[in-house]
């Protein structure tokens, strides 16, 4: 009983944090079921009558095409970042050579470069490569800017893996490639989940590069598609909230799935044979 009383401040703090984080999401979902008039007259109240008309409007702007474009770009970018980032981290974390530290510092410097200062050079490069207005025009910059932090996370995590595992595998005749994919990479689950969550959320919400490097609606991503609800003099806020509600579902799904993998990975790593 005394222990529960001592934990009461933690429960109160958790409830307060839940209200701060959950209230905006509730307002978003609540507004998505309102009409434009209902929103203008009573923006903070519950809907006078729950209507799915705003979700019907999403079909008129080809919402699901924008949705799939964002999904394809985000998933491909995250997969490439994880594969290349983990492979680049292996020699930095497990092998000893003269350029080890300078190369690692170079990746850290890459984290300090303001992304949008490279917008014009990347635009010109995309034009010269003939990739303008394609999904690869987006995947290239997204992967490039996500790699530095991914390499840093993977390298630091890989350094914590006992070298006895590596030595045992080498005694059994395991080469570097097999050692990496069969022994080390499965142990990187918490790091993979962290990199996947961070980059998926960033890429899914990215707007500026998508605006500059694409031109047609065929390859436009979801943040660009939301502009369909912006008129010259008015904004259809309930329809935007409906689009944001559906657009946030993949983020929530990725977060909860990856969060579970992080917990499992940490629990597995805490068990000593």
Coordinates of C-alpha atoms in Angstrom, one line a residue, residues 74-75 77-83 146 149-150 153-154 185 188-204 250-251 253-259 261-262:
X74 CA 9.1 5.4 -47.1
X75 CA 9.5 1.6 -47.0
X77 CA 14.1 4.3 -48.2
X78 CA 14.1 2.7 -44.7
X79 CA 15.1 -0.7 -46.0
X80 CA 18.0 0.7 -48.0
X81 CA 19.1 2.8 -45.0
X82 CA 19.0 -0.2 -42.7
X83 CA 20.9 -2.5 -45.1
X146 CA 19.3 9.2 -43.1
X149 CA 22.6 8.9 -37.9
X150 CA 21.9 5.2 -38.9
X153 CA 23.4 4.1 -34.0
X154 CA 24.5 0.8 -35.6
X185 CA 22.7 -8.6 -37.9
X188 CA 20.9 -5.6 -34.1
X189 CA 17.1 -5.8 -33.7
X190 CA 16.8 -2.9 -31.2
X191 CA 19.0 -0.7 -33.3
X192 CA 17.1 -1.6 -36.5
X193 CA 13.8 -0.8 -34.8
X194 CA 15.1 2.6 -33.6
X195 CA 16.5 3.5 -37.1
X196 CA 13.3 2.3 -38.8
X197 CA 11.0 4.3 -36.5
X198 CA 13.0 7.5 -36.7
X199 CA 13.5 7.5 -40.4
X200 CA 10.0 6.3 -41.4
X201 CA 8.3 9.1 -39.5
X202 CA 10.7 11.7 -40.9
X203 CA 10.3 10.5 -44.5
X204 CA 6.5 10.0 -44.3
X250 CA 1.0 3.7 -40.8
X251 CA 3.0 5.7 -38.3
X253 CA 1.5 0.8 -36.8
X254 CA 5.2 1.1 -37.4
X255 CA 5.8 2.6 -33.9
X256 CA 3.9 -0.1 -32.0
X257 CA 5.4 -3.0 -34.0
X258 CA 8.9 -1.6 -33.7
X259 CA 8.4 -0.8 -30.0
X261 CA 10.7 -5.5 -31.2
X262 CA 12.8 -3.1 -29.1

